[in-house]
Amino acid sequence: MDSSIFPKSFAWGAATAAYQVEGGWDADGKGLNVWDTFTHQGGDRVFKNQTGDVACGSYTLWEEDLKCIKQLGLTHYRFSLSWSRLLPDGTTGFINQKGIDYYNKMIDTLLENNVIPIVTLYHFDMPQALEDQGGWQSEKTAGVFEEYAEFCFKTFGDRVKMWITINEPYVVAKYGYEDGLFAPGKKEQGIGAYQAAHNMIKAHAKAWHNYNMFFRNQQKGLVSIALDSDWAEPFDPNSTTDKEATERYLSFHLHWFAKPIFIDGDYPEIMKSEIFKKSKHQGLQLSRLPEFTNEEKVKIKGTADFFCLNYYTTRKIRPRKTTHDEPSYSSDMAAEGIKDPNWPISSIEWLAVVPWGIRKLLKYIKDTFANPIIYITENGFAQSNPASLEDTQRWTYFQETLLEILKAIKLDRVSVKGYLVWSLLDNFEWISGYSARFGLFHVDFHRIDLPRTPYISAIEYSKVVKRNGLTKPMECFGSPHNS
Ligand code: GAL
């Protein structure tokens, strides 16, 4: 048996997000979102104060993106809807038809080319009008998000069958409302991230129920949420304190969202007890971690039809010494993640390349969350600018990662059904601007026509997609205990 082949009907894709590729920030009635505001404010929070105003120009150059997708032979394409392009002030009070037309064109042409759309409703770009009313820190936003989701199901759900409500709520909460590194740039340590996460979980659950109740029977689609997670293991595998720190690290990141949604509607016990303990020490009566009511727990539990995993890297974990006097997420978690100096670093400092981490994480998700169907909705490696089209090293990383996924499927029996590369195109990489290139296709940002050119990785990936397997046949892996 040739072990290099993936299961039948495996989904091969690539992903993008509206703010990172579309440009057209004020075109045709689009409303402002928090990234428009954040980048326009300057202040050196983004590399060279770059913005997504033009980005890859996908708003006008969609046909060029489609050519890339066809050249790769993808079966699936994941993209996000710009909330404020569709609903300029975030509410259904005013609908921008030009936005609907744009996404209709994308969805229809994808389907004409036998490419299945996977659509994310929210990928970091909250309408500014809603942010002005508290954004994710306001409970009201959960209800407004449900209306937006319902509007999208109604408008596009006859053709879109795979929905992702929110991309990486961890990143939104932690970077957007705790550290202030990402839009909306709020730095409310030890409070902001927990509030934002709380309302995102509620928003997701509301959207899932809305679909379940009003659309599922007729449209027969699936709804999930994309969770990012590092693989994490103890710095010293024999140290009890390192093992405990690892448990905290996973609880405060993956389980923060996955436990309520996939298991029981509530936060991990470790988060609840640690934050309560520290809140008390800081003189507070109540925990800084908000609580779900029993009714909410019932509504949140079981609100994902499959598991979307965004995997980039791995960390070795040990306790972080803190005083606990000042409230913060980091001192609540009291764990730090270390990069092994032997791991190669991609062009982005946090992205240590650890392909074997994905296999371990997949097995962990299988064992912890009752063997869900998993789509890897993002995985990728950045090159620095200027990037060579001959990215052979990067293609080696992709191959190594795919081999680990194959092992997870064949040896560990994890139900992985798809793999999507981040990203189809080089694009606006948040605070790194255009300095980090994640694309399968190079984009020349200096030229007005923003030409797309395949990297070696794109050419090689298209062969994998075509073969539904790695390009070199392999001997059988052998027994499930081999690695
Ligand atoms: C993810 C995010 C993407 C992309 C990627 C690479 O966190 O969803 O938008 O930027 O990281 O850093």
Short mmCIF file of C-alpha atoms and ligand atoms in Angstrom, two decimals:
data_model
loop_
_atom_site.label_atom_id
_atom_site.label_comp_id
_atom_site.label_asym_id
_atom_site.label_seq_id
_atom_site.Cartn_x
_atom_site.Cartn_y
_atom_site.Cartn_z
CA MET A 1 0.00 0.00 0.00
CA ASP A 2 1.23 3.50 -0.87
CA SER A 3 1.14 5.51 2.37
CA SER A 4 1.61 8.82 0.60
CA ILE A 5 -2.02 9.02 -0.53
CA PHE A 6 -4.61 10.99 1.45
CA PRO A 7 -8.13 9.69 2.07
CA LYS A 8 -10.66 9.93 -0.75
CA SER A 9 -12.39 13.33 -1.07
CA PHE A 10 -9.76 15.06 1.03
CA ALA A 11 -10.26 18.84 0.88
CA TRP A 12 -7.28 20.73 -0.54
CA GLY A 13 -7.42 24.46 -0.15
CA ALA A 14 -5.90 27.81 0.56
CA ALA A 15 -7.20 30.64 2.70
CA THR A 16 -7.35 34.42 2.76
CA ALA A 17 -9.14 37.09 4.80
CA ALA A 18 -10.98 40.15 3.55
CA TYR A 19 -8.90 42.89 5.15
CA GLN A 20 -5.65 41.19 4.20
CA VAL A 21 -6.35 40.91 0.47
CA GLU A 22 -9.31 42.97 -0.71
CA GLY A 23 -8.19 46.58 -0.56
CA GLY A 24 -11.01 48.84 -1.74
CA TRP A 25 -11.26 50.07 1.82
CA ASP A 26 -13.74 52.83 0.94
CA ALA A 27 -14.99 51.53 -2.41
CA ASP A 28 -18.65 51.30 -3.36
CA GLY A 29 -20.13 52.19 0.02
CA LYS A 30 -18.04 49.98 2.28
CA GLY A 31 -18.11 51.12 5.91
CA LEU A 32 -15.01 51.55 8.05
CA ASN A 33 -13.78 48.67 10.13
CA VAL A 34 -11.38 48.60 13.07
CA TRP A 35 -8.37 47.75 10.92
CA ASP A 36 -9.05 50.73 8.64
CA THR A 37 -9.05 52.95 11.71
CA PHE A 38 -6.08 51.28 13.39
CA THR A 39 -3.83 51.49 10.33
CA HIS A 40 -4.91 55.02 9.42
CA GLN A 41 -3.99 56.23 12.89
CA GLY A 42 -0.33 55.40 12.22
CA GLY A 43 1.86 55.56 15.29
CA ASP A 44 4.23 52.81 14.15
CA ARG A 45 2.04 50.05 15.45
CA VAL A 46 2.17 48.41 12.02
CA PHE A 47 5.38 47.81 10.09
CA LYS A 48 6.22 51.09 8.29
CA ASN A 49 2.67 52.26 9.03
CA GLN A 50 1.44 50.15 6.13
CA THR A 51 -2.29 49.65 5.59
CA GLY A 52 -4.70 47.28 3.87
CA ASP A 53 -6.12 50.15 1.76
CA VAL A 54 -4.98 48.46 -1.45
CA ALA A 55 -3.50 45.15 -0.27
CA CYS A 56 -3.74 42.58 -3.10
CA GLY A 57 -6.54 44.52 -4.75
CA SER A 58 -8.73 41.42 -4.69
CA TYR A 59 -11.86 43.59 -4.61
CA THR A 60 -11.21 44.47 -8.25
CA LEU A 61 -8.83 41.65 -9.17
CA TRP A 62 -10.94 38.68 -8.11
CA GLU A 63 -10.52 37.03 -11.52
CA GLU A 64 -6.75 37.01 -10.96
CA ASP A 65 -7.22 35.22 -7.65
CA LEU A 66 -9.50 32.73 -9.32
CA LYS A 67 -6.77 31.98 -11.87
CA CYS A 68 -4.41 31.17 -8.99
CA ILE A 69 -6.99 28.90 -7.40
CA LYS A 70 -7.50 27.08 -10.70
CA GLN A 71 -3.79 26.80 -11.31
CA LEU A 72 -3.45 25.06 -7.95
CA GLY A 73 -6.42 22.80 -8.73
CA LEU A 74 -7.90 23.49 -5.28
CA THR A 75 -11.05 21.70 -4.21
CA HIS A 76 -11.81 24.34 -1.52
CA TYR A 77 -11.16 28.04 -1.07
CA ARG A 78 -11.54 29.75 2.28
CA PHE A 79 -12.16 33.49 2.38
CA SER A 80 -13.88 35.92 4.70
CA LEU A 81 -16.69 38.38 4.18
CA SER A 82 -15.99 41.96 5.09
CA TRP A 83 -18.78 42.68 7.57
CA SER A 84 -18.68 46.44 6.91
CA ARG A 85 -18.63 45.94 3.13
CA LEU A 86 -21.98 44.16 3.44
CA LEU A 87 -23.41 46.12 6.36
CA PRO A 88 -21.55 49.45 6.54
CA ASP A 89 -22.55 50.19 10.14
CA GLY A 90 -22.58 46.53 11.15
CA THR A 91 -26.37 46.28 11.37
CA THR A 92 -28.96 45.11 8.87
CA GLY A 93 -30.48 48.60 9.02
CA PHE A 94 -28.55 49.42 5.87
CA ILE A 95 -27.39 46.83 3.35
CA ASN A 96 -24.75 47.55 0.73
CA GLN A 97 -25.85 45.78 -2.47
CA LYS A 98 -22.42 46.28 -4.07
CA GLY A 99 -20.94 44.15 -1.29
CA ILE A 100 -23.49 41.41 -1.92
CA ASP A 101 -22.71 41.55 -5.66
CA TYR A 102 -19.00 41.13 -5.02
CA TYR A 103 -19.35 38.06 -2.84
CA ASN A 104 -22.02 36.58 -5.13
CA LYS A 105 -19.57 36.85 -7.99
CA MET A 106 -16.87 35.09 -5.95
CA ILE A 107 -19.14 32.32 -4.76
CA ASP A 108 -20.71 31.72 -8.18
CA THR A 109 -17.45 31.63 -10.08
CA LEU A 110 -15.89 29.31 -7.50
CA LEU A 111 -18.80 26.90 -7.85
CA GLU A 112 -18.70 27.11 -11.66
CA ASN A 113 -15.09 25.94 -11.34
CA ASN A 114 -15.96 23.13 -8.93
CA VAL A 115 -14.31 24.84 -5.98
CA ILE A 116 -16.18 24.65 -2.69
CA PRO A 117 -16.27 27.94 -0.76
CA ILE A 118 -15.54 27.92 2.97
CA VAL A 119 -16.75 31.26 4.24
CA THR A 120 -15.63 33.02 7.42
CA LEU A 121 -18.05 35.64 8.69
CA TYR A 122 -15.59 37.58 10.80
CA HIS A 123 -11.81 37.61 10.43
CA PHE A 124 -10.64 40.42 12.75
CA ASP A 125 -12.48 43.28 10.95
CA MET A 126 -15.22 44.50 13.27
CA PRO A 127 -17.23 47.38 11.77
CA GLN A 128 -16.00 50.59 13.40
CA ALA A 129 -19.57 51.70 14.15
CA LEU A 130 -19.96 48.63 16.38
CA GLU A 131 -16.55 49.06 17.96
CA ASP A 132 -17.65 52.56 18.90
CA GLN A 133 -20.38 50.94 20.96
CA GLY A 134 -17.98 48.63 22.77
CA GLY A 135 -17.16 46.04 20.11
CA TRP A 136 -16.63 42.59 21.57
CA GLN A 137 -16.60 44.03 25.06
CA SER A 138 -20.29 44.72 24.71
CA GLU A 139 -22.78 41.92 25.12
CA LYS A 140 -25.00 43.60 22.53
CA THR A 141 -22.46 42.78 19.84
CA ALA A 142 -23.29 39.08 20.21
CA GLY A 143 -26.86 39.81 19.16
CA VAL A 144 -25.79 42.07 16.30
CA PHE A 145 -23.43 39.34 15.12
CA GLU A 146 -26.31 36.89 15.08
CA GLU A 147 -28.28 39.25 12.82
CA TYR A 148 -25.27 39.60 10.52
CA ALA A 149 -24.83 35.82 10.43
CA GLU A 150 -28.52 35.32 9.66
CA PHE A 151 -28.30 37.85 6.86
CA CYS A 152 -25.32 35.95 5.37
CA PHE A 153 -27.02 32.55 5.69
CA LYS A 154 -30.09 34.00 3.96
CA THR A 155 -28.12 35.74 1.22
CA PHE A 156 -25.41 33.19 0.41
CA GLY A 157 -26.47 29.97 2.14
CA ASP A 158 -28.17 28.51 -0.91
CA ARG A 159 -24.62 28.05 -2.24
CA VAL A 160 -22.29 28.20 0.78
CA LYS A 161 -22.33 24.98 2.79
CA MET A 162 -19.33 25.46 5.05
CA TRP A 163 -19.38 28.39 7.44
CA ILE A 164 -16.86 29.61 9.98
CA THR A 165 -18.34 32.17 12.35
CA ILE A 166 -15.25 33.70 13.93
CA ASN A 167 -11.59 33.33 13.06
CA GLU A 168 -9.26 32.86 16.03
CA PRO A 169 -11.19 34.40 18.91
CA TYR A 170 -8.03 33.96 20.99
CA VAL A 171 -6.07 36.34 18.77
CA VAL A 172 -8.89 38.89 18.70
CA ALA A 173 -9.28 38.82 22.49
CA LYS A 174 -5.60 38.69 23.45
CA TYR A 175 -4.06 41.03 20.88
CA GLY A 176 -7.07 43.28 20.37
CA TYR A 177 -8.27 43.84 23.94
CA GLU A 178 -5.45 42.73 26.30
CA ASP A 179 -2.15 43.74 24.69
CA GLY A 180 -3.54 46.36 22.32
CA LEU A 181 -1.24 45.13 19.57
CA PHE A 182 -4.02 44.49 17.07
CA ALA A 183 -7.09 46.56 16.27
CA PRO A 184 -8.96 47.94 18.11
CA GLY A 185 -5.77 48.47 20.13
CA LYS A 186 -7.33 48.25 23.59
CA LYS A 187 -4.98 47.51 26.43
CA GLU A 188 -7.19 46.45 29.30
CA GLN A 189 -5.04 43.85 30.93
CA GLY A 190 -6.64 41.04 32.85
CA ILE A 191 -10.12 42.18 31.86
CA GLY A 192 -10.53 43.13 28.19
CA ALA A 193 -9.61 39.77 26.68
CA TYR A 194 -11.94 37.85 29.00
CA GLN A 195 -14.87 40.12 28.20
CA ALA A 196 -14.21 39.99 24.46
CA ALA A 197 -13.86 36.20 24.49
CA HIS A 198 -17.04 35.83 26.52
CA ASN A 199 -19.08 37.77 23.99
CA MET A 200 -17.46 36.05 21.01
CA ILE A 201 -18.37 32.64 22.42
CA LYS A 202 -21.95 33.83 22.89
CA ALA A 203 -22.00 35.36 19.41
CA HIS A 204 -20.77 32.13 17.88
CA ALA A 205 -23.34 30.06 19.75
CA LYS A 206 -26.16 32.39 18.70
CA ALA A 207 -25.11 32.18 15.05
CA TRP A 208 -24.88 28.38 15.20
CA HIS A 209 -28.36 28.10 16.73
CA ASN A 210 -29.77 30.51 14.20
CA TYR A 211 -28.45 28.31 11.39
CA ASN A 212 -29.57 25.17 13.14
CA MET A 213 -33.08 26.43 13.66
CA PHE A 214 -33.82 28.32 10.47
CA PHE A 215 -31.47 27.15 7.73
CA ARG A 216 -29.99 23.72 8.33
CA ASN A 217 -32.92 21.66 7.10
CA GLN A 218 -33.10 23.44 3.82
CA GLN A 219 -29.52 24.44 3.19
CA LYS A 220 -27.83 21.37 4.69
CA GLY A 221 -24.59 23.13 5.53
CA LEU A 222 -22.18 23.05 8.46
CA VAL A 223 -21.12 25.77 10.89
CA SER A 224 -17.98 25.96 12.99
CA ILE A 225 -15.42 28.36 14.47
CA ALA A 226 -11.68 28.49 13.64
CA LEU A 227 -9.47 27.97 16.69
CA ASP A 228 -5.75 28.53 16.65
CA SER A 229 -3.44 26.59 18.88
CA ASP A 230 0.22 25.91 19.34
CA TRP A 231 1.25 22.43 20.27
CA ALA A 232 2.68 22.67 23.76
CA GLU A 233 4.76 20.32 25.85
CA PRO A 234 6.67 20.58 29.13
CA PHE A 235 10.11 22.16 28.87
CA ASP A 236 11.40 19.36 31.06
CA PRO A 237 9.20 16.31 30.53
CA ASN A 238 10.09 15.06 34.03
CA SER A 239 9.19 18.25 35.84
CA THR A 240 5.81 18.37 37.56
CA THR A 241 5.76 22.17 37.57
CA ASP A 242 6.50 22.25 33.83
CA LYS A 243 3.71 19.73 33.24
CA GLU A 244 1.28 21.85 35.26
CA ALA A 245 2.37 24.97 33.40
CA THR A 246 1.70 23.16 30.10
CA GLU A 247 -1.79 22.30 31.25
CA ARG A 248 -2.38 25.95 32.11
CA TYR A 249 -0.96 27.05 28.75
CA LEU A 250 -3.36 24.81 26.83
CA SER A 251 -6.28 25.70 29.10
CA PHE A 252 -5.79 29.44 28.66
CA HIS A 253 -5.61 29.17 24.89
CA LEU A 254 -7.19 26.20 23.10
CA HIS A 255 -9.52 25.07 25.90
CA TRP A 256 -10.67 28.61 26.65
CA PHE A 257 -12.87 28.28 23.55
CA ALA A 258 -12.87 24.59 22.72
CA LYS A 259 -14.07 23.38 26.11
CA PRO A 260 -17.24 25.50 26.19
CA ILE A 261 -18.03 24.84 22.54
CA PHE A 262 -17.08 21.19 22.19
CA ILE A 263 -17.51 19.83 25.71
CA ASP A 264 -19.76 21.42 28.29
CA GLY A 265 -20.57 25.08 27.71
CA ASP A 266 -18.15 26.30 30.37
CA TYR A 267 -14.59 27.52 30.77
CA PRO A 268 -11.75 25.20 31.87
CA GLU A 269 -11.63 24.65 35.63
CA ILE A 270 -8.01 25.82 35.74
CA MET A 271 -8.91 29.18 34.21
CA LYS A 272 -11.81 29.62 36.59
CA SER A 273 -9.82 28.79 39.71
CA GLU A 274 -6.62 30.66 38.78
CA ILE A 275 -8.38 33.86 37.76
CA PHE A 276 -10.67 33.76 40.79
CA LYS A 277 -7.71 33.22 43.13
CA LYS A 278 -5.75 36.09 41.63
CA SER A 279 -8.76 38.41 41.44
CA LYS A 280 -9.31 37.86 45.17
CA HIS A 281 -5.66 38.52 45.89
CA GLN A 282 -6.05 41.79 43.98
CA GLY A 283 -8.86 42.82 46.30
CA LEU A 284 -11.77 42.06 43.98
CA GLN A 285 -14.96 40.39 45.15
CA LEU A 286 -15.75 38.77 41.85
CA SER A 287 -13.53 36.94 39.39
CA ARG A 288 -12.31 38.94 36.42
CA LEU A 289 -13.40 35.97 34.30
CA PRO A 290 -17.09 36.43 33.51
CA GLU A 291 -19.44 33.51 34.17
CA PHE A 292 -21.92 31.85 31.86
CA THR A 293 -25.39 31.26 33.29
CA ASN A 294 -26.67 27.69 33.26
CA GLU A 295 -28.95 28.59 30.41
CA GLU A 296 -26.03 29.99 28.42
CA LYS A 297 -23.94 26.90 29.07
CA VAL A 298 -26.65 24.73 27.57
CA LYS A 299 -26.80 27.03 24.54
CA ILE A 300 -23.04 27.05 24.01
CA LYS A 301 -22.33 23.35 24.38
CA GLY A 302 -22.11 21.44 21.11
CA THR A 303 -22.21 24.41 18.75
CA ALA A 304 -19.67 23.29 16.16
CA ASP A 305 -20.32 20.80 13.38
CA PHE A 306 -16.62 20.15 12.82
CA PHE A 307 -13.31 21.30 14.25
CA CYS A 308 -11.35 24.02 12.42
CA LEU A 309 -7.73 24.13 13.50
CA ASN A 310 -5.22 26.84 12.62
CA TYR A 311 -1.76 25.48 13.41
CA TYR A 312 1.51 27.35 13.02
CA THR A 313 3.99 26.47 15.73
CA THR A 314 4.99 24.70 18.94
CA ARG A 315 6.32 25.78 22.33
CA LYS A 316 8.06 24.21 25.32
CA ILE A 317 6.42 25.37 28.49
CA ARG A 318 7.57 26.24 31.97
CA PRO A 319 6.09 28.31 34.78
CA ARG A 320 6.36 32.08 34.54
CA LYS A 321 7.18 33.83 37.77
CA THR A 322 4.68 36.57 38.54
CA THR A 323 3.77 38.67 41.53
CA HIS A 324 0.00 38.53 40.85
CA ASP A 325 -0.34 42.11 42.03
CA GLU A 326 -1.24 43.58 38.65
CA PRO A 327 -4.06 41.89 36.81
CA SER A 328 -3.06 40.43 33.47
CA TYR A 329 -3.78 37.42 31.32
CA SER A 330 -0.10 36.44 31.44
CA SER A 331 0.11 36.43 35.20
CA ASP A 332 -3.21 34.58 35.39
CA MET A 333 -1.80 31.86 33.14
CA ALA A 334 1.64 31.96 34.78
CA ALA A 335 3.27 29.94 32.04
CA GLU A 336 5.73 30.84 29.33
CA GLY A 337 6.34 29.24 25.97
CA ILE A 338 9.91 28.80 24.79
CA LYS A 339 11.19 28.12 21.29
CA ASP A 340 13.78 25.38 21.09
CA PRO A 341 16.89 26.99 19.56
CA ASN A 342 17.16 24.01 17.20
CA TRP A 343 13.88 24.82 15.50
CA PRO A 344 14.22 26.82 12.30
CA ILE A 345 12.51 30.22 12.41
CA SER A 346 10.46 31.44 9.45
CA SER A 347 10.75 35.12 8.64
CA ILE A 348 8.36 35.93 11.46
CA GLU A 349 9.98 35.75 14.87
CA TRP A 350 7.16 33.80 16.58
CA LEU A 351 6.88 31.21 13.83
CA ALA A 352 9.33 28.45 14.71
CA VAL A 353 8.91 25.67 12.18
CA VAL A 354 7.86 22.49 13.99
CA PRO A 355 6.01 20.14 11.62
CA TRP A 356 5.80 17.26 14.12
CA GLY A 357 3.82 19.51 16.47
CA ILE A 358 0.79 19.27 14.22
CA ARG A 359 0.58 15.49 14.52
CA LYS A 360 0.72 15.67 18.31
CA LEU A 361 -1.86 18.44 18.41
CA LEU A 362 -4.22 16.55 16.10
CA LYS A 363 -4.00 13.42 18.25
CA TYR A 364 -4.58 15.56 21.36
CA ILE A 365 -7.68 17.13 19.82
CA LYS A 366 -8.98 13.71 18.84
CA ASP A 367 -8.55 12.40 22.37
CA THR A 368 -9.76 15.51 24.18
CA PHE A 369 -12.73 16.60 22.10
CA ALA A 370 -14.37 13.26 21.28
CA ASN A 371 -12.80 12.54 17.92
CA PRO A 372 -14.24 15.40 15.88
CA ILE A 373 -13.95 15.80 12.13
CA ILE A 374 -11.06 18.19 11.69
CA TYR A 375 -10.22 20.64 8.93
CA ILE A 376 -6.85 22.34 9.17
CA THR A 377 -8.13 25.74 8.13
CA GLU A 378 -4.73 27.46 8.26
CA ASN A 379 -1.11 26.40 8.18
CA GLY A 380 1.80 28.18 6.60
CA PHE A 381 5.29 29.61 6.70
CA ALA A 382 6.38 33.17 6.08
CA GLN A 383 9.24 34.33 3.92
CA SER A 384 10.79 37.71 4.42
CA ASN A 385 10.70 40.46 1.86
CA PRO A 386 12.10 40.34 -0.82
CA ALA A 387 11.23 36.68 -1.22
CA SER A 388 12.71 34.33 -3.76
CA LEU A 389 10.30 32.52 -6.05
CA GLU A 390 12.55 29.50 -5.48
CA ASP A 391 11.22 28.83 -2.01
CA THR A 392 12.46 25.24 -1.87
CA GLN A 393 13.11 25.41 1.86
CA ARG A 394 9.54 26.45 2.48
CA TRP A 395 8.25 23.64 0.30
CA THR A 396 10.29 21.22 2.43
CA TYR A 397 8.40 22.50 5.49
CA PHE A 398 5.09 21.99 3.75
CA GLN A 399 6.02 18.43 2.79
CA GLU A 400 7.17 17.64 6.31
CA THR A 401 3.91 19.01 7.67
CA LEU A 402 1.82 17.01 5.21
CA LEU A 403 3.72 13.88 6.15
CA GLU A 404 2.90 14.48 9.82
CA ILE A 405 -0.77 14.95 8.91
CA LEU A 406 -0.70 11.67 6.99
CA LYS A 407 0.71 9.96 10.06
CA ALA A 408 -2.03 11.50 12.19
CA ILE A 409 -4.63 10.15 9.78
CA LYS A 410 -3.17 6.73 9.15
CA LEU A 411 -1.39 5.85 12.37
CA ASP A 412 -3.32 7.83 14.98
CA ARG A 413 -6.67 7.53 13.19
CA VAL A 414 -7.48 11.22 13.49
CA SER A 415 -10.37 12.29 11.25
CA VAL A 416 -8.61 15.01 9.29
CA LYS A 417 -10.73 15.87 6.25
CA GLY A 418 -8.94 18.84 4.80
CA TYR A 419 -5.87 21.05 4.69
CA LEU A 420 -5.81 24.73 3.74
CA VAL A 421 -2.63 26.66 3.25
CA TRP A 422 -2.30 30.11 4.71
CA SER A 423 -2.27 31.82 2.30
CA LEU A 424 -3.23 31.87 -1.36
CA LEU A 425 -1.41 35.18 -1.83
CA ASP A 426 1.21 37.28 -0.13
CA ASN A 427 -0.89 39.81 1.73
CA PHE A 428 -1.20 42.34 4.54
CA GLU A 429 0.12 40.39 7.51
CA TRP A 430 -1.44 42.51 10.28
CA ILE A 431 1.24 44.33 12.29
CA SER A 432 3.98 42.93 10.06
CA GLY A 433 2.40 44.70 7.08
CA TYR A 434 3.84 43.42 3.79
CA SER A 435 7.15 42.38 5.34
CA ALA A 436 6.09 38.77 5.83
CA ARG A 437 5.08 36.79 2.77
CA PHE A 438 2.84 33.82 3.43
CA GLY A 439 1.53 33.37 -0.12
CA LEU A 440 1.66 30.42 -2.45
CA PHE A 441 1.65 33.22 -5.01
CA HIS A 442 4.00 36.15 -4.88
CA VAL A 443 2.35 39.55 -5.19
CA ASP A 444 4.35 42.47 -6.54
CA PHE A 445 3.05 45.28 -4.35
CA HIS A 446 5.12 47.87 -6.23
CA ARG A 447 3.19 47.43 -9.43
CA ILE A 448 -0.19 48.98 -9.90
CA ASP A 449 -1.59 45.79 -11.45
CA LEU A 450 -0.36 43.75 -8.44
CA PRO A 451 0.70 40.72 -10.49
CA ARG A 452 0.55 37.25 -8.92
CA THR A 453 3.38 34.80 -9.66
CA PRO A 454 3.59 31.25 -8.34
CA TYR A 455 6.36 30.31 -5.93
CA ILE A 456 7.87 26.83 -6.28
CA SER A 457 5.60 25.91 -3.34
CA ALA A 458 2.54 26.67 -5.49
CA ILE A 459 3.76 24.48 -8.32
CA GLU A 460 4.61 21.63 -5.97
CA TYR A 461 1.38 22.02 -3.99
CA SER A 462 -0.64 21.70 -7.21
CA LYS A 463 1.02 18.32 -7.81
CA VAL A 464 0.05 17.18 -4.31
CA VAL A 465 -3.53 18.31 -4.90
CA LYS A 466 -3.68 16.51 -8.23
CA ARG A 467 -2.23 13.29 -6.86
CA ASN A 468 -4.19 13.57 -3.59
CA GLY A 469 -0.91 12.65 -1.98
CA LEU A 470 2.71 13.48 -1.49
CA THR A 471 4.63 13.54 -4.72
CA LYS A 472 6.90 10.66 -3.78
CA PRO A 473 5.25 7.29 -3.17
CA MET A 474 6.16 5.82 0.22
CA GLU A 475 6.35 2.44 1.81
CA CYS A 476 3.57 1.66 4.26
CA PHE A 477 4.14 3.39 7.62
CA GLY A 478 3.95 0.06 9.41
CA SER A 479 2.39 -0.43 12.80
CA PRO A 480 0.48 2.41 14.49
CA HIS A 481 3.34 2.82 16.98
CA ASN A 482 5.94 3.73 14.40
CA SER A 483 6.52 7.39 13.87
C1 GAL B 1 -3.50 33.79 11.70
C2 GAL B 1 -4.53 34.65 11.03
C3 GAL B 1 -4.24 34.96 9.59
C4 GAL B 1 -2.77 35.12 9.27
C5 GAL B 1 -1.92 34.07 9.95
C6 GAL B 1 -0.43 34.22 9.78
O1 GAL B 1 -3.48 34.06 13.06
O2 GAL B 1 -5.78 34.05 11.08
O3 GAL B 1 -5.00 36.06 9.25
O4 GAL B 1 -2.35 36.38 9.45
O5 GAL B 1 -2.21 34.02 11.31
O6 GAL B 1 0.13 34.98 10.79
#
